[in-house]
């Protein structure tokens, strides 16, 4: 009963510290910057708007010409962010920041429950929770929302898995499986490594408990596996298929090695601001900004920060190492995993990552071994909390003076290394202050250990909790508190507010409005307007040719020239097929408006006077119009075969008017002569939503309705209610063949059926019968007549009945005699 009260007290203390340390964000004074806003704020905003407007959030037209949100692990569709999106059609910066920080609160409480289940001292659990929530990458990389979520669900699944194994509880297995599934639903390296830790826990339990432990745990583990598999099965299939179609389905070893943690960065575990990452008055001089130390390391300065507190680090050294407590049976697997995570994070600097890359499934998919620092912080929190538990429950009279003396010598030696490194880099003056301050914090930590040793019997849980809370919270608040990597003024991201009054956004909204039924839906390009701009289209409903996302469809990226993002005009990449803003692909995309912070001629050097028209000048830059941009939906009378892959590589288009012939890579289902046809039609875009597009067309001749949205295998089409084939058109887009008359064409996104069909095709592709004879062409019942009056006899293979139904052609004609057919062909 007394211990339960101690845990309630520890939990209250943790929640209070969480509220105090998170208050700068919760109050709205600052906001979590960079990816948390430029990427994830836009994702949540899009999700909320879709749900509150009655639309599906499974596809977005707003970035990269279109993208399957349902398959993007960073879309937050399958995360607790769904609740936030349901609560508000426009979640504020404060609300999203609170959502992110709440993950750290939940994760810390989960670690406290882990300590409680083992009957360890509640103050040890309190220390573990504080270090987990505000130490290492949890504090310094809070802007990486997906990885923060993975870390929180790791803590939950870690606690629940341990309880499941401890109690052989099938009910706990259900929750453990669900928590582990939620961790993996947003697949990243934190989730992958967390999954391996959970597997290691199970194996360690079996090895330590023998056959009896194995037999007792199997039912619960089976339940957990079934629940976890059911949670992740379909979303992971979507993600895998999407990743296979993106610009980087796998990361090679060299590329992954560029995301390694430099060994010198380990010094930040002892001296938090050694390299000036937090001090605005010091230019960061760490390894990721110092070519003399490391070349081609692609990490930002905050990614190398691994400080998780002076007291936890001192506990790991003395008495954790000096007394061998880190090798206690209760935490030995955690110690080994902690060491593995440190070596993994170092990437190319040790052979561990090379071996993991070759032999651990999933490692090849991710690009930054330094992401293991999230788990370094979590495991360090558990181990330091355990050592504190051992101190608080040690036999009366136990002295730790010798341990602390050894620890002090070790810290002084490490301080000497830090000063030597800084002197070699020419930054001794910059390093002096952070090293001195860190030694002060270590001195305070030693005093805490001595106080707990001397007054252990007299100091109750309340006093111990107050002492630990005060020292550790102050330490982490000062050394890992708000800084330029984790907290910036909200005004910097005003363009991502739905209600923004930004002049450029207002102009683009006015320009892109179309009357009901218009075939136009003009695209825009935000050409390097700033880091926060690329995904603003998801907030304001623009259709942007670019965006900000490491995952984007390779087909579109290769043709148009996209990168992860476009923060400055210099990052615009042109391609053979998109060599300039004056090109056919730009026109087909309907790219009508381009906003640039610099005159467009400084970006596209091939432009001539009059190619683009300057139509507005705002505080942010220039807005140009491409007067040749085509409507989103067109009717085209003819067709022509083309080699799309060859076109992307060579950049050459067939000499054909795109308004008279659509380019196809296969022959259309209904045989018509190849070549351009001048045809007119009345075409309307009657409905355009995330996953539903409806078009009405009236035409005197058969032809093709071309929707200039990116082709994707999970889209389906109907003509007057009958399913029809979507042809890949003009390299990137969609087309359906329609007969003469008035018709309603409906495009709809079907991720379940589409993904399963694609999966079946990958697993068991349909056989190709190269030697099968072509069937005889049918005798047409009546010729199709183009507007020009030219006869269009059907001389190719007969379409299937399903295709004929979609085109309203009625039943297939009977097979006639060969001589009658020969006579028909002769004429």
PDB file of C-alpha atoms in Angstrom, residues 392-550:
ATOM      1  CA  UNK A 392      17.505   3.470  -2.550  1.00  0.00           C
ATOM      2  CA  UNK A 393      17.052  -0.182  -1.565  1.00  0.00           C
ATOM      3  CA  UNK A 394      20.682  -0.936  -0.663  1.00  0.00           C
ATOM      4  CA  UNK A 395      21.593  -2.312   2.754  1.00  0.00           C
ATOM      5  CA  UNK A 396      21.980   0.291   5.501  1.00  0.00           C
ATOM      6  CA  UNK A 397      25.555   1.444   5.822  1.00  0.00           C
ATOM      7  CA  UNK A 398      26.390   0.956   2.147  1.00  0.00           C
ATOM      8  CA  UNK A 399      28.857   3.614   1.041  1.00  0.00           C
ATOM      9  CA  UNK A 400      29.195   4.932  -2.493  1.00  0.00           C
ATOM     10  CA  UNK A 401      32.129   7.283  -1.878  1.00  0.00           C
ATOM     11  CA  UNK A 402      34.611   5.023  -3.650  1.00  0.00           C
ATOM     12  CA  UNK A 403      32.260   4.663  -6.606  1.00  0.00           C
ATOM     13  CA  UNK A 404      31.794   8.409  -6.837  1.00  0.00           C
ATOM     14  CA  UNK A 405      35.551   8.962  -6.668  1.00  0.00           C
ATOM     15  CA  UNK A 406      36.032   6.601  -9.620  1.00  0.00           C
ATOM     16  CA  UNK A 407      33.204   8.348 -11.433  1.00  0.00           C
ATOM     17  CA  UNK A 408      34.792  11.747 -10.806  1.00  0.00           C
ATOM     18  CA  UNK A 409      38.117  10.584 -12.246  1.00  0.00           C
ATOM     19  CA  UNK A 410      36.348   9.177 -15.314  1.00  0.00           C
ATOM     20  CA  UNK A 411      34.442  12.413 -15.865  1.00  0.00           C
ATOM     21  CA  UNK A 412      37.577  14.515 -15.562  1.00  0.00           C
ATOM     22  CA  UNK A 413      39.301  12.331 -18.135  1.00  0.00           C
ATOM     23  CA  UNK A 414      36.349  12.711 -20.486  1.00  0.00           C
ATOM     24  CA  UNK A 415      36.376  16.471 -19.892  1.00  0.00           C
ATOM     25  CA  UNK A 416      40.030  16.461 -20.885  1.00  0.00           C
ATOM     26  CA  UNK A 417      39.153  14.651 -24.099  1.00  0.00           C
ATOM     27  CA  UNK A 418      36.418  17.205 -24.841  1.00  0.00           C
ATOM     28  CA  UNK A 419      38.777  20.130 -24.286  1.00  0.00           C
ATOM     29  CA  UNK A 420      41.448  18.458 -26.397  1.00  0.00           C
ATOM     30  CA  UNK A 421      38.997  17.945 -29.240  1.00  0.00           C
ATOM     31  CA  UNK A 422      37.828  21.554 -29.033  1.00  0.00           C
ATOM     32  CA  UNK A 423      41.405  22.843 -29.013  1.00  0.00           C
ATOM     33  CA  UNK A 424      42.206  20.791 -32.099  1.00  0.00           C
ATOM     34  CA  UNK A 425      39.188  22.307 -33.844  1.00  0.00           C
ATOM     35  CA  UNK A 426      40.119  25.836 -32.761  1.00  0.00           C
ATOM     36  CA  UNK A 427      37.118  26.202 -30.425  1.00  0.00           C
ATOM     37  CA  UNK A 428      38.632  25.858 -26.971  1.00  0.00           C
ATOM     38  CA  UNK A 429      37.115  29.164 -25.884  1.00  0.00           C
ATOM     39  CA  UNK A 430      33.675  28.041 -27.053  1.00  0.00           C
ATOM     40  CA  UNK A 431      33.956  24.708 -25.205  1.00  0.00           C
ATOM     41  CA  UNK A 432      35.154  26.054 -21.873  1.00  0.00           C
ATOM     42  CA  UNK A 433      31.802  27.298 -20.661  1.00  0.00           C
ATOM     43  CA  UNK A 434      29.670  24.202 -21.487  1.00  0.00           C
ATOM     44  CA  UNK A 435      32.307  21.863 -20.006  1.00  0.00           C
ATOM     45  CA  UNK A 436      32.472  23.890 -16.783  1.00  0.00           C
ATOM     46  CA  UNK A 437      28.681  24.028 -16.489  1.00  0.00           C
ATOM     47  CA  UNK A 438      28.396  20.289 -17.120  1.00  0.00           C
ATOM     48  CA  UNK A 439      30.926  19.546 -14.369  1.00  0.00           C
ATOM     49  CA  UNK A 440      28.776  21.679 -12.087  1.00  0.00           C
ATOM     50  CA  UNK A 441      25.741  19.549 -12.880  1.00  0.00           C
ATOM     51  CA  UNK A 442      27.753  16.392 -12.245  1.00  0.00           C
ATOM     52  CA  UNK A 443      28.834  17.821  -8.903  1.00  0.00           C
ATOM     53  CA  UNK A 444      25.176  18.389  -8.030  1.00  0.00           C
ATOM     54  CA  UNK A 445      24.364  14.843  -9.126  1.00  0.00           C
ATOM     55  CA  UNK A 446      27.091  13.447  -6.879  1.00  0.00           C
ATOM     56  CA  UNK A 447      25.702  15.469  -3.982  1.00  0.00           C
ATOM     57  CA  UNK A 448      22.261  13.938  -4.600  1.00  0.00           C
ATOM     58  CA  UNK A 449      23.686  10.422  -4.475  1.00  0.00           C
ATOM     59  CA  UNK A 450      25.550  11.157  -1.244  1.00  0.00           C
ATOM     60  CA  UNK A 451      22.417  12.702   0.286  1.00  0.00           C
ATOM     61  CA  UNK A 452      20.331   9.674  -0.614  1.00  0.00           C
ATOM     62  CA  UNK A 453      23.034   7.407   0.813  1.00  0.00           C
ATOM     63  CA  UNK A 454      23.377   9.299   4.087  1.00  0.00           C
ATOM     64  CA  UNK A 455      19.695   9.913   4.777  1.00  0.00           C
ATOM     65  CA  UNK A 456      18.247   6.921   2.961  1.00  0.00           C
ATOM     66  CA  UNK A 457      16.453   5.658   6.040  1.00  0.00           C
ATOM     67  CA  UNK A 458      15.242   9.059   7.163  1.00  0.00           C
ATOM     68  CA  UNK A 459      14.352  10.394   3.715  1.00  0.00           C
ATOM     69  CA  UNK A 460      10.970   9.065   2.687  1.00  0.00           C
ATOM     70  CA  UNK A 461       9.588   8.698  -0.826  1.00  0.00           C
ATOM     71  CA  UNK A 462       8.268  12.258  -0.772  1.00  0.00           C
ATOM     72  CA  UNK A 463      11.615  13.857   0.016  1.00  0.00           C
ATOM     73  CA  UNK A 464      13.471  11.575  -2.415  1.00  0.00           C
ATOM     74  CA  UNK A 465      10.984  12.351  -5.165  1.00  0.00           C
ATOM     75  CA  UNK A 466      11.273  16.099  -4.538  1.00  0.00           C
ATOM     76  CA  UNK A 467      15.069  15.947  -4.555  1.00  0.00           C
ATOM     77  CA  UNK A 468      15.323  13.887  -7.751  1.00  0.00           C
ATOM     78  CA  UNK A 469      12.583  15.859  -9.484  1.00  0.00           C
ATOM     79  CA  UNK A 470      14.143  19.210  -8.672  1.00  0.00           C
ATOM     80  CA  UNK A 471      17.678  18.368  -9.756  1.00  0.00           C
ATOM     81  CA  UNK A 472      16.878  16.333 -12.883  1.00  0.00           C
ATOM     82  CA  UNK A 473      14.100  18.652 -14.084  1.00  0.00           C
ATOM     83  CA  UNK A 474      16.336  21.697 -13.651  1.00  0.00           C
ATOM     84  CA  UNK A 475      19.215  19.967 -15.450  1.00  0.00           C
ATOM     85  CA  UNK A 476      17.142  18.814 -18.427  1.00  0.00           C
ATOM     86  CA  UNK A 477      15.190  22.062 -18.521  1.00  0.00           C
ATOM     87  CA  UNK A 478      18.381  24.101 -18.841  1.00  0.00           C
ATOM     88  CA  UNK A 479      20.380  21.815 -21.138  1.00  0.00           C
ATOM     89  CA  UNK A 480      17.606  20.331 -23.264  1.00  0.00           C
ATOM     90  CA  UNK A 481      15.037  23.108 -23.023  1.00  0.00           C
ATOM     91  CA  UNK A 482      13.551  25.211 -25.844  1.00  0.00           C
ATOM     92  CA  UNK A 483      16.130  26.212 -28.437  1.00  0.00           C
ATOM     93  CA  UNK A 484      16.369  27.124 -32.107  1.00  0.00           C
ATOM     94  CA  UNK A 485      16.019  23.449 -33.106  1.00  0.00           C
ATOM     95  CA  UNK A 486      12.906  22.744 -31.047  1.00  0.00           C
ATOM     96  CA  UNK A 487      11.093  26.024 -30.395  1.00  0.00           C
ATOM     97  CA  UNK A 488      10.553  28.989 -32.689  1.00  0.00           C
ATOM     98  CA  UNK A 489       7.971  31.818 -32.866  1.00  0.00           C
ATOM     99  CA  UNK A 490       4.669  30.587 -34.354  1.00  0.00           C
ATOM    100  CA  UNK A 491       4.596  33.612 -36.680  1.00  0.00           C
ATOM    101  CA  UNK A 492       7.334  32.029 -38.784  1.00  0.00           C
ATOM    102  CA  UNK A 493       4.835  29.400 -39.919  1.00  0.00           C
ATOM    103  CA  UNK A 494       1.817  31.625 -40.430  1.00  0.00           C
ATOM    104  CA  UNK A 495       1.447  30.434 -44.027  1.00  0.00           C
ATOM    105  CA  UNK A 496       0.442  27.009 -42.641  1.00  0.00           C
ATOM    106  CA  UNK A 497      -2.545  28.432 -40.812  1.00  0.00           C
ATOM    107  CA  UNK A 498      -5.845  27.940 -42.564  1.00  0.00           C
ATOM    108  CA  UNK A 499      -6.846  31.473 -41.599  1.00  0.00           C
ATOM    109  CA  UNK A 500      -3.585  33.105 -42.717  1.00  0.00           C
ATOM    110  CA  UNK A 501      -3.719  36.545 -44.291  1.00  0.00           C
ATOM    111  CA  UNK A 502      -0.601  35.938 -46.341  1.00  0.00           C
ATOM    112  CA  UNK A 503      -0.827  38.004 -49.511  1.00  0.00           C
ATOM    113  CA  UNK A 504       0.616  35.342 -51.828  1.00  0.00           C
ATOM    114  CA  UNK A 505      -1.816  32.719 -50.564  1.00  0.00           C
ATOM    115  CA  UNK A 506      -4.730  35.122 -51.026  1.00  0.00           C
ATOM    116  CA  UNK A 507      -3.716  35.928 -54.608  1.00  0.00           C
ATOM    117  CA  UNK A 508      -3.316  32.265 -55.545  1.00  0.00           C
ATOM    118  CA  UNK A 509      -6.680  31.392 -54.010  1.00  0.00           C
ATOM    119  CA  UNK A 510      -8.327  34.118 -56.069  1.00  0.00           C
ATOM    120  CA  UNK A 511      -6.570  33.063 -59.275  1.00  0.00           C
ATOM    121  CA  UNK A 512      -7.378  29.365 -59.004  1.00  0.00           C
ATOM    122  CA  UNK A 513     -11.110  29.707 -58.360  1.00  0.00           C
ATOM    123  CA  UNK A 514     -13.172  28.272 -61.233  1.00  0.00           C
ATOM    124  CA  UNK A 515     -16.919  28.365 -61.957  1.00  0.00           C
ATOM    125  CA  UNK A 516     -18.945  25.207 -61.429  1.00  0.00           C
ATOM    126  CA  UNK A 517     -18.517  22.705 -64.234  1.00  0.00           C
ATOM    127  CA  UNK A 518     -15.319  24.246 -65.586  1.00  0.00           C
ATOM    128  CA  UNK A 519     -12.893  21.689 -67.019  1.00  0.00           C
ATOM    129  CA  UNK A 520     -10.044  23.675 -65.492  1.00  0.00           C
ATOM    130  CA  UNK A 521      -8.390  23.043 -62.137  1.00  0.00           C
ATOM    131  CA  UNK A 522      -5.145  24.921 -62.436  1.00  0.00           C
ATOM    132  CA  UNK A 523      -1.987  23.734 -60.747  1.00  0.00           C
ATOM    133  CA  UNK A 524       0.521  25.985 -59.041  1.00  0.00           C
ATOM    134  CA  UNK A 525       4.172  25.737 -58.166  1.00  0.00           C
ATOM    135  CA  UNK A 526       5.615  27.267 -55.010  1.00  0.00           C
ATOM    136  CA  UNK A 527       9.157  27.671 -56.242  1.00  0.00           C
ATOM    137  CA  UNK A 528      11.454  27.765 -53.229  1.00  0.00           C
ATOM    138  CA  UNK A 529       9.376  30.178 -51.188  1.00  0.00           C
ATOM    139  CA  UNK A 530      10.861  28.828 -47.947  1.00  0.00           C
ATOM    140  CA  UNK A 531      11.125  25.624 -45.931  1.00  0.00           C
ATOM    141  CA  UNK A 532       7.579  25.955 -44.596  1.00  0.00           C
ATOM    142  CA  UNK A 533       5.919  26.512 -47.994  1.00  0.00           C
ATOM    143  CA  UNK A 534       5.972  23.257 -50.047  1.00  0.00           C
ATOM    144  CA  UNK A 535       3.130  21.510 -48.175  1.00  0.00           C
ATOM    145  CA  UNK A 536       1.091  24.681 -47.669  1.00  0.00           C
ATOM    146  CA  UNK A 537      -0.964  23.470 -50.616  1.00  0.00           C
ATOM    147  CA  UNK A 538      -2.392  20.742 -48.357  1.00  0.00           C
ATOM    148  CA  UNK A 539      -3.637  23.416 -45.983  1.00  0.00           C
ATOM    149  CA  UNK A 540      -5.130  25.778 -48.574  1.00  0.00           C
ATOM    150  CA  UNK A 541      -6.365  23.322 -51.192  1.00  0.00           C
ATOM    151  CA  UNK A 542      -3.949  24.206 -53.997  1.00  0.00           C
ATOM    152  CA  UNK A 543      -2.753  21.530 -56.400  1.00  0.00           C
ATOM    153  CA  UNK A 544       1.019  21.865 -56.195  1.00  0.00           C
ATOM    154  CA  UNK A 545       3.422  20.180 -58.614  1.00  0.00           C
ATOM    155  CA  UNK A 546       6.023  19.831 -55.836  1.00  0.00           C
ATOM    156  CA  UNK A 547       5.818  19.293 -52.078  1.00  0.00           C
ATOM    157  CA  UNK A 548       7.737  18.138 -49.027  1.00  0.00           C
ATOM    158  CA  UNK A 549       7.983  14.391 -48.464  1.00  0.00           C
ATOM    159  CA  UNK A 550      10.808  11.846 -48.654  1.00  0.00           C
TER     160      UNK A 550
END
